[in-house]
mmCIF file of C-alpha atoms in Angstrom:
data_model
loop_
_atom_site.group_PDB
_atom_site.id
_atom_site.type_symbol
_atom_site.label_atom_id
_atom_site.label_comp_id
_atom_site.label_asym_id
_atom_site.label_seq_id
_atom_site.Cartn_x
_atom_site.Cartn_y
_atom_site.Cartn_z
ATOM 1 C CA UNK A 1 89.559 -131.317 39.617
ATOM 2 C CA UNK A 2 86.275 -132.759 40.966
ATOM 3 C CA UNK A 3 87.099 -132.049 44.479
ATOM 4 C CA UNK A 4 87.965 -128.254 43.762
ATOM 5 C CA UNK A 5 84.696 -127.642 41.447
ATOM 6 C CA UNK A 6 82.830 -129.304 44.537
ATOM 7 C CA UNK A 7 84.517 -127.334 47.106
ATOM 8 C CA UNK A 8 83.051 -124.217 45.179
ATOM 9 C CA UNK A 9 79.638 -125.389 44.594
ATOM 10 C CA UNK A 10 79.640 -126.816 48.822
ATOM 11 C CA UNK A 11 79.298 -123.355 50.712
ATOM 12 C CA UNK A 12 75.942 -122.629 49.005
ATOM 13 C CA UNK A 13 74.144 -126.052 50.507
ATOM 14 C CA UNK A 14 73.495 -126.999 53.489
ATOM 15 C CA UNK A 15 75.643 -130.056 53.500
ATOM 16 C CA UNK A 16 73.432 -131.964 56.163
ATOM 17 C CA UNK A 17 70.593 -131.766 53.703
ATOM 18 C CA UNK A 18 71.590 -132.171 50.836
ATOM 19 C CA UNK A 19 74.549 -134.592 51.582
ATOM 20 C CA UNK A 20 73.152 -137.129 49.323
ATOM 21 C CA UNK A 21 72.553 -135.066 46.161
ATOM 22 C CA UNK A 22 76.232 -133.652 46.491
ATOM 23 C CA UNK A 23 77.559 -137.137 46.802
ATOM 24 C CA UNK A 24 75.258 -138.383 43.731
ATOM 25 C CA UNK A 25 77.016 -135.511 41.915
ATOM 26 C CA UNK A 26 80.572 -136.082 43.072
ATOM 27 C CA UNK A 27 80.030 -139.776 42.379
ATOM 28 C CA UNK A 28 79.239 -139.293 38.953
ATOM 29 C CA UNK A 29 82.601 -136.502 38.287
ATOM 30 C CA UNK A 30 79.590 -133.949 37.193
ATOM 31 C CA UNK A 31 81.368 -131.734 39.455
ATOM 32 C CA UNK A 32 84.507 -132.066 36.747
ATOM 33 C CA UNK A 33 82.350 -131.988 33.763
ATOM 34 C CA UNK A 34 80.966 -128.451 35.108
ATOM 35 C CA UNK A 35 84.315 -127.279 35.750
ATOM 36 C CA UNK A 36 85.576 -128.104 31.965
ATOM 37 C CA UNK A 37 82.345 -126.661 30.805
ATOM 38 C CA UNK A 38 82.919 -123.429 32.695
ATOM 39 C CA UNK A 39 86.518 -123.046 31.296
ATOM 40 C CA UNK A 40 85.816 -124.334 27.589
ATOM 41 C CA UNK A 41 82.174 -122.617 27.507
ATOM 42 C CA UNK A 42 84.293 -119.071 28.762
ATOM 43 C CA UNK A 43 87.104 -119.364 26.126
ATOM 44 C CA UNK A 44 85.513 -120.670 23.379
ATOM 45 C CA UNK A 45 82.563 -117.723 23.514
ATOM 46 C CA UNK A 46 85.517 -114.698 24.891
ATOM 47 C CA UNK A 47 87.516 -115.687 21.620
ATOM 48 C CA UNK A 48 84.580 -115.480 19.298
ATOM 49 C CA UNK A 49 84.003 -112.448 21.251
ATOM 50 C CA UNK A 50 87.066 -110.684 20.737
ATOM 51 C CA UNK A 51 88.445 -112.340 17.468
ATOM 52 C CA UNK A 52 85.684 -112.836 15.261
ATOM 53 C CA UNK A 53 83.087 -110.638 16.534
ATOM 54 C CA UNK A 54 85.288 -107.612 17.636
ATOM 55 C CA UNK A 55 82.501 -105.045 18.166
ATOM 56 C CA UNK A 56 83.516 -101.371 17.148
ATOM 57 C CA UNK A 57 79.597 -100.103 18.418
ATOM 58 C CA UNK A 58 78.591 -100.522 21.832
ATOM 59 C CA UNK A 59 81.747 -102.617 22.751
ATOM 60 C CA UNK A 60 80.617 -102.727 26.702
ATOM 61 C CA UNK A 61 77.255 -103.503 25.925
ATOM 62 C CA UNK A 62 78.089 -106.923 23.460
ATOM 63 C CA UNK A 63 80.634 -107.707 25.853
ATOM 64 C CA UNK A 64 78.010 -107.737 28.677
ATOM 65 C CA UNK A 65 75.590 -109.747 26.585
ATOM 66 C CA UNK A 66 78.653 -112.345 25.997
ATOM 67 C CA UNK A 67 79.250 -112.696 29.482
ATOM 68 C CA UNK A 68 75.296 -113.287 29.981
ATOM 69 C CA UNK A 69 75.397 -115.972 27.280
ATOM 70 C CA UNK A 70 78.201 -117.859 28.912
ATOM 71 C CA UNK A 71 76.165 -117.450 32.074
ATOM 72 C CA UNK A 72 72.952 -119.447 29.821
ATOM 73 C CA UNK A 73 75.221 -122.005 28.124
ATOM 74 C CA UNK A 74 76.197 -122.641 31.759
ATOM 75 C CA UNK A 75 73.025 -123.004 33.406
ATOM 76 C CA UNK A 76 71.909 -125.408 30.514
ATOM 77 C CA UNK A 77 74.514 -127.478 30.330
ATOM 78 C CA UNK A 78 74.956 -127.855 34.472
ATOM 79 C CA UNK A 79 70.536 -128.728 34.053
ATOM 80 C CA UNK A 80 70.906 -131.160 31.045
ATOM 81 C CA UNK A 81 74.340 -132.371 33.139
ATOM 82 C CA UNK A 82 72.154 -133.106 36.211
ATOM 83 C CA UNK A 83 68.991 -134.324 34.890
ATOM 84 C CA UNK A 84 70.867 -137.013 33.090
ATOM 85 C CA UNK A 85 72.680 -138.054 36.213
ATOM 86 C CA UNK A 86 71.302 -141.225 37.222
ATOM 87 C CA UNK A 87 71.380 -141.603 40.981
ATOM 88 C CA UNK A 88 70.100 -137.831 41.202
ATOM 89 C CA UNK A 89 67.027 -139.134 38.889
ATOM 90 C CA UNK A 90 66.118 -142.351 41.405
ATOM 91 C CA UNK A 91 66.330 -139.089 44.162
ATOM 92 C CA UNK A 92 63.463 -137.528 41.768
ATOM 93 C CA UNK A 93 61.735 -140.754 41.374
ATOM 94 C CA UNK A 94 61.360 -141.333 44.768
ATOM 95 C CA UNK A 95 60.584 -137.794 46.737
ATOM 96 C CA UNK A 96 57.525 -137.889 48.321
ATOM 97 C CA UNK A 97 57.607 -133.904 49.883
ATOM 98 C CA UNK A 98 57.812 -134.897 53.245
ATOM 99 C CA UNK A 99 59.741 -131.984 55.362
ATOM 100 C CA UNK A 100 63.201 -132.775 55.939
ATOM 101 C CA UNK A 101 63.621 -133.868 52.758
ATOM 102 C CA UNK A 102 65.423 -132.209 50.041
ATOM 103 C CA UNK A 103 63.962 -131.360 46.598
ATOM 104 C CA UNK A 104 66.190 -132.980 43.928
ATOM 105 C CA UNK A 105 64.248 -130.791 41.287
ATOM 106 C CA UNK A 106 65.013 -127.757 43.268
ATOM 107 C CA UNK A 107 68.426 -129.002 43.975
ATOM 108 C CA UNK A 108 68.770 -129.270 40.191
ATOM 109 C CA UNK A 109 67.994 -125.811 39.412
ATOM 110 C CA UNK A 110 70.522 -124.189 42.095
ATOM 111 C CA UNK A 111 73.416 -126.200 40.680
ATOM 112 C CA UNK A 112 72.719 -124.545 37.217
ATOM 113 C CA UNK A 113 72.235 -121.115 38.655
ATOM 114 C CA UNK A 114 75.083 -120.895 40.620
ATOM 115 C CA UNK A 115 76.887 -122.489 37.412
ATOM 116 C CA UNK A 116 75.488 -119.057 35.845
ATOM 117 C CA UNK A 117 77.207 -117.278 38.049
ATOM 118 C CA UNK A 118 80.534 -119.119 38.223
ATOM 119 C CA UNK A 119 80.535 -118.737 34.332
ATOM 120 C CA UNK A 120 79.746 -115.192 34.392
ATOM 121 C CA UNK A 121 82.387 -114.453 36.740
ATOM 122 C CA UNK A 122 84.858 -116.963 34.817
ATOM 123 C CA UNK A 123 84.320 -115.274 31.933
ATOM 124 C CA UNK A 124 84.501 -111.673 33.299
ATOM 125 C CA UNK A 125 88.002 -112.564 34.719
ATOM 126 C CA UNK A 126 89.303 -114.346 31.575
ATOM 127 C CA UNK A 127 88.272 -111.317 29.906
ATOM 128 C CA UNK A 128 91.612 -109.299 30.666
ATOM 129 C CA UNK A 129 93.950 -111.739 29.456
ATOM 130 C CA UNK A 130 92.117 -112.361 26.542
ATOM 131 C CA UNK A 131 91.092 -109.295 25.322
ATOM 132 C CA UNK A 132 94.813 -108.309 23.829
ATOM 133 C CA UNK A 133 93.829 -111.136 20.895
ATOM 134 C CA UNK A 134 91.580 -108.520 19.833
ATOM 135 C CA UNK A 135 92.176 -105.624 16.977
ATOM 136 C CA UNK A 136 89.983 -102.889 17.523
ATOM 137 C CA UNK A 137 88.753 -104.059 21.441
ATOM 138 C CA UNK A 138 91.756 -104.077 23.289
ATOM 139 C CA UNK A 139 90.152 -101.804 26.041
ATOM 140 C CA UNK A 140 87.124 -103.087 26.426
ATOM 141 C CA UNK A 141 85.881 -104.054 29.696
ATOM 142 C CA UNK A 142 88.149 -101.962 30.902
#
C-alpha cells in the first residue's frame, strides 16, 4: 500500500528535488498511514453523513460541507503526520535557504494539501455507494 499512496502523491514533485523528502516519507510508511487515513477519515465522516446526520434541508449543500471537512481532517492529519516524522524534521533542522535546496516546511504543507484533495475526491466517489445506507438521502449528490 505504501508504494501505491506514493505513486499518487510522486507526479506533483519534482522527484530530482525533492528525492530526499519523498524517501524520508516512504521510509517512515507515512505514505500508508495517509492512505488509511484517506479511506477511514472518508467512511467514517460519509456514514455519519448519511446515517446519522441524513439532512432533509439543503441536502447538496451539507453534503458539500462533509466533503470539505474530510478534505480538513486530511490536511491535518497528513501536517501533524509529517511534522512528527523524524528524518523530515533533521531536513527542517538543517535548511539553510540556499537555492537548489528544497523547503521541507513547504514540502510539508503540499503533502497535506494535495491530501485535501485526494480526500475530497475519495470521499466524493465513495459517496455513490454509500449513499443507499441512507433513509431520506438516497439521491443526494446525485
Amino acid at each position: 500500500m505504501n508504494d501505491f499512496i506514493a505513486s499518487l502523491y510522486d507526479p506533483w514533485f519534482n522527484y530530482e528535488l525533492y528525492k530526499d523528502l519523498q524517501d524520508s516519507v516512504y521510509n517512515a510508511f507515512d505514505f500508508q498511514k495517509l492512505g488509511i487515513g484517506l479511506i477511514l477519515v472518508s467512511l467514517i465522516l460519509l456514514l455519519v453523513f448519511y446515517k446519522l446526520w441524513d439532512p432533509v434541508k439543503k441536502p447538496r449543500f451539507k453534503w458539500i460541507i462533509t466533503l470539505l471537512f474530510v478534505g480538513i481532517f486530511m490536511f491535518a492529519i497528513c501536517y501533524a503526520l509529517l511534522f512528527n516524522n523524524i528524518e523530515l524534521l533533521q531536513y527542517l533542522g538543517n535548511y539553510t535557504g540556499d537555492v537548489g535546496e528544497p523547503n521541507p516546511q513547504y514540502f510539508i504543507l503540499q503533502m497535506a494539501l494535495i491530501s485535501f484533495v485526494y480526500g475530497v475526491a475519495l470521499a466524493g466517489l465513495l459517496s455513490i455507494p454509500i449513499k443507499y445506507i441512507s433513509v431520506g438521502n438516497k439521491h443526494n449528490p446525485f
